[in-house]
Amino acid sequence: MKKFLQIGLFASLSSLAISAVAQTEIQWWHAMGGKNGELIQGMADKFNASQNKYKINPVFKGSYAETMTGAIAAFRAKQQPAIVQVYEVGTATMMYAKGAVYSVEKLMKDNNQPFDRGAFVPAVTSYYSTPEGELLSMPFNSSSPVLWYNKDALNKAGVTKVPTTWDEVGAAAKKLVDSGMKCGLSVGFQSWVLIENYSAWHNLPIGTLENGFGGLGTQLVFNNEHVKNRLATLAEWTKDKRFVYGGRAGASLPMFTNGECGMWINSSAYYGSIKSQAKFNFGQAMMPLDTSVAKAPQNSIIGGATLWVLQGRPAAEYAGVAEFLSFLISPEVQAPWAMESGYVPITKAASDLMQSQGFYANNPGTDTAVKELSLNPPTANSKGLRFGNFVQIRDVINEEMEAIWAGTKTADKAMNDAVDRGNKLLRRFEQSVQ
Amino acid sequence: MLKRSHFRPGLLPYLLVAPQIIITLVFFIWPALQALYESFYIQSAFGLGSTFVGLENFISLFEDPLYIESVWRTFLFSGLVAVLAMSLALTFAALADRVIRGALAYRTLLIWPYAIAPAVAGALWIFMFDPTLGIVSYTLDMFGIEWNQAVNGTQAMALVIMAAAWKQIAYNFLFFLAGMQAIPPSVYEAASIDGASPIRRFRDITLPLLAPTSFFLLVMNIVYAFFDTFGIIDAMTQGGPANATEILVYKVYQDGFVGLDLGGSAAQSVVLMFIVIALTVVQFRFIEKKVQYA
């Protein structure tokens, strides 16, 4: 009996001892599989080894949509992680969830962490800030669409200059098809590339109230003649294979890497995939300019994701979260992340570090996305977009654009329909957050 | 006389059915009521606020021509999947039933697809038909048929029907084969002596005796096509191109779990539930009358 008591006492004492030095564990849910997932684990390991108060625990939760809906479901069940990675289309949903998110700028201030929003690339911060300029989520992995081109195919087709305007893209596509290629140009993430970025690039509004940054009650307006003309021209190009649609998201990647399409407009973050798959010389250039719309490009808008901090965790965790975010945005962490993942460096310091290490010189073209994003200070039309229900609106845009490519709707009708359907979804979103 | 119980009613019978009742309550009745409740609200994604909107979710559904299209599309899809999966399974079962040597190997091969997860089945088919990489689209191209399910809605629909039916053939096959093997050989022997040809025997003996099995399978296949094909669609077309393959259950998922429109999605699942209840009633009231249980 005495022995049992001793053991019991010993056990309870030792558990007390353990809890006294126990680290505060912080959950970080993310959507980075494969190589990028390993890089994220590496960041956490490095941070965990650098101190002993906190332990960051990254958890892979599947796709962006799965990660976000998973975190929301967890929040409703009061089991939310402290940090969650959310893609850019989920921004409005997160930002209007007052009481659920902890603005990172406030978090950093509350925990006395040095924080300078001016250290980031402006096109990145503008996307995630309140109208007053407060940064709500921590920029983490951003990218922008670029024109990928097959150097060998362009040479063979006799295109001597990489196209910089849509007219030149059309002419080059014609030559590529004439030289025997199955397709001149394809795109990925068509709403992001051909509507959202096309509009920002030419300083056209996507919706009213500064693309939704001015608050609720916004209307979509991307059914203007410029967007319609561009899509109608592309629809015209599908007839002789100058343009071939290859599916949603990144589904058309093999068409480019197999050498079927000579040009491809999609995220700069495909660098790694293209490098490992393409058996030809390739390059990346800035998105083409529509000379009938603007004389010079404005700036592109980002894709990718940021890290949102969720409310409702024990106070002790937030000090650790703030410390970890400081660590995460340091150039020593950001630069290797950008170099290995293909995402753009989100801070100027990280970009400078990459420059000084000779990354851009050794990998020509990899700075294209950064250049596009920082071409000019963002305007009301080019700082990004903040529409509620945007995940669904993007689906609507995808559907309507597919109807154009299949020839069942004109660009004019499809864009008007997309705007009508999108506006209904905006009104529904307003009802949900009131 | 037989209607009266021979046993004293006690607690035991209730206890014996209790697990089933509890499971039904927890996994069916409760979620169904929850869906009905949520269909009257528009809710914020985080559950921080919700507005009672009455029937608005339903009204906006039925005012949406795309939703009505989706309803008809779902009927077309389910009908074709059921017909294709059942007729092919019946053919295979009839053939396998006659095989004596290597029967087990044939059966095993035919049952395999059932063990594959819908998403994997979808990935498999989309790979074969990929406009760029696919072996089938490559072959079709040689015959001058241009295959691109990313642009052509009819082709996309054909593809998801094929993939969905293919996965269900195994299940149907098992039931048909078991049903055929339960038919006493003496019946066939008698028919043979009377001079009935194999086709005649199949039509006049096998088919009528398989009627209960076929009816059961019809119900199962419709339910399968309505609900279990979501993984296939998600892996293959995501409802596209231009809604061509967006069936009801996919729309529920897309709007509710991706778009986070919980009220709208709940209204859709309520509608879906009523459609399936109505279908089942029709099947049991009208089709079952033609079924003879031996």
Short mmCIF file of N, CA, C and O in Angstrom, two decimals, chain A residues 190-200 206 222 227 231 397 401 415:
data_model
loop_
_atom_site.label_atom_id
_atom_site.label_comp_id
_atom_site.label_asym_id
_atom_site.label_seq_id
_atom_site.Cartn_x
_atom_site.Cartn_y
_atom_site.Cartn_z
N GLN A 190 -8.32 30.70 -65.31
CA GLN A 190 -8.75 31.70 -66.28
C GLN A 190 -9.42 32.94 -65.67
O GLN A 190 -9.24 34.04 -66.21
N SER A 191 -10.16 32.78 -64.57
CA SER A 191 -10.78 33.98 -63.98
C SER A 191 -9.69 34.89 -63.41
O SER A 191 -9.69 36.10 -63.60
N TRP A 192 -8.75 34.30 -62.73
CA TRP A 192 -7.64 35.04 -62.12
C TRP A 192 -6.80 35.72 -63.19
O TRP A 192 -6.43 36.89 -63.07
N VAL A 193 -6.53 34.99 -64.28
CA VAL A 193 -5.63 35.51 -65.31
C VAL A 193 -6.36 36.47 -66.26
O VAL A 193 -5.90 37.60 -66.47
N LEU A 194 -7.49 36.03 -66.82
CA LEU A 194 -8.10 36.79 -67.91
C LEU A 194 -9.12 37.83 -67.44
O LEU A 194 -9.49 38.71 -68.21
N ILE A 195 -9.59 37.74 -66.21
CA ILE A 195 -10.53 38.75 -65.73
C ILE A 195 -9.85 39.61 -64.65
O ILE A 195 -9.70 40.82 -64.80
N GLU A 196 -9.42 38.95 -63.56
CA GLU A 196 -8.90 39.71 -62.43
C GLU A 196 -7.59 40.41 -62.77
O GLU A 196 -7.45 41.63 -62.58
N ASN A 197 -6.64 39.65 -63.29
CA ASN A 197 -5.36 40.29 -63.59
C ASN A 197 -5.40 41.12 -64.86
O ASN A 197 -4.73 42.16 -64.93
N TYR A 198 -6.17 40.71 -65.82
CA TYR A 198 -6.31 41.52 -67.03
C TYR A 198 -6.83 42.91 -66.65
O TYR A 198 -6.34 43.93 -67.13
N SER A 199 -7.81 42.95 -65.75
CA SER A 199 -8.38 44.22 -65.33
C SER A 199 -7.36 45.07 -64.58
O SER A 199 -7.18 46.25 -64.86
N ALA A 200 -6.68 44.46 -63.62
CA ALA A 200 -5.69 45.22 -62.84
C ALA A 200 -4.56 45.73 -63.74
O ALA A 200 -4.14 46.88 -63.65
N ILE A 206 -12.90 45.82 -61.45
CA ILE A 206 -13.57 44.52 -61.52
C ILE A 206 -14.96 44.67 -60.89
O ILE A 206 -15.92 44.07 -61.32
N PHE A 222 -17.08 43.85 -64.34
CA PHE A 222 -16.07 43.42 -65.31
C PHE A 222 -16.66 43.09 -66.68
O PHE A 222 -15.93 42.67 -67.58
N VAL A 227 -12.89 43.84 -71.58
CA VAL A 227 -12.84 42.42 -71.22
C VAL A 227 -13.58 41.58 -72.26
O VAL A 227 -13.09 40.55 -72.72
N LEU A 231 -12.03 38.57 -74.63
CA LEU A 231 -12.54 37.20 -74.62
C LEU A 231 -13.11 36.81 -75.98
O LEU A 231 -12.95 35.68 -76.43
N ILE A 397 -17.76 32.46 -62.92
CA ILE A 397 -16.96 33.00 -64.03
C ILE A 397 -16.38 31.86 -64.86
O ILE A 397 -16.40 31.90 -66.10
N MET A 401 -17.17 31.38 -68.77
CA MET A 401 -16.07 31.41 -69.74
C MET A 401 -16.02 30.11 -70.54
O MET A 401 -15.74 30.12 -71.74
N MET A 415 -20.39 37.33 -70.20
CA MET A 415 -19.91 38.25 -69.18
C MET A 415 -21.07 38.95 -68.48
O MET A 415 -21.03 39.16 -67.26
#
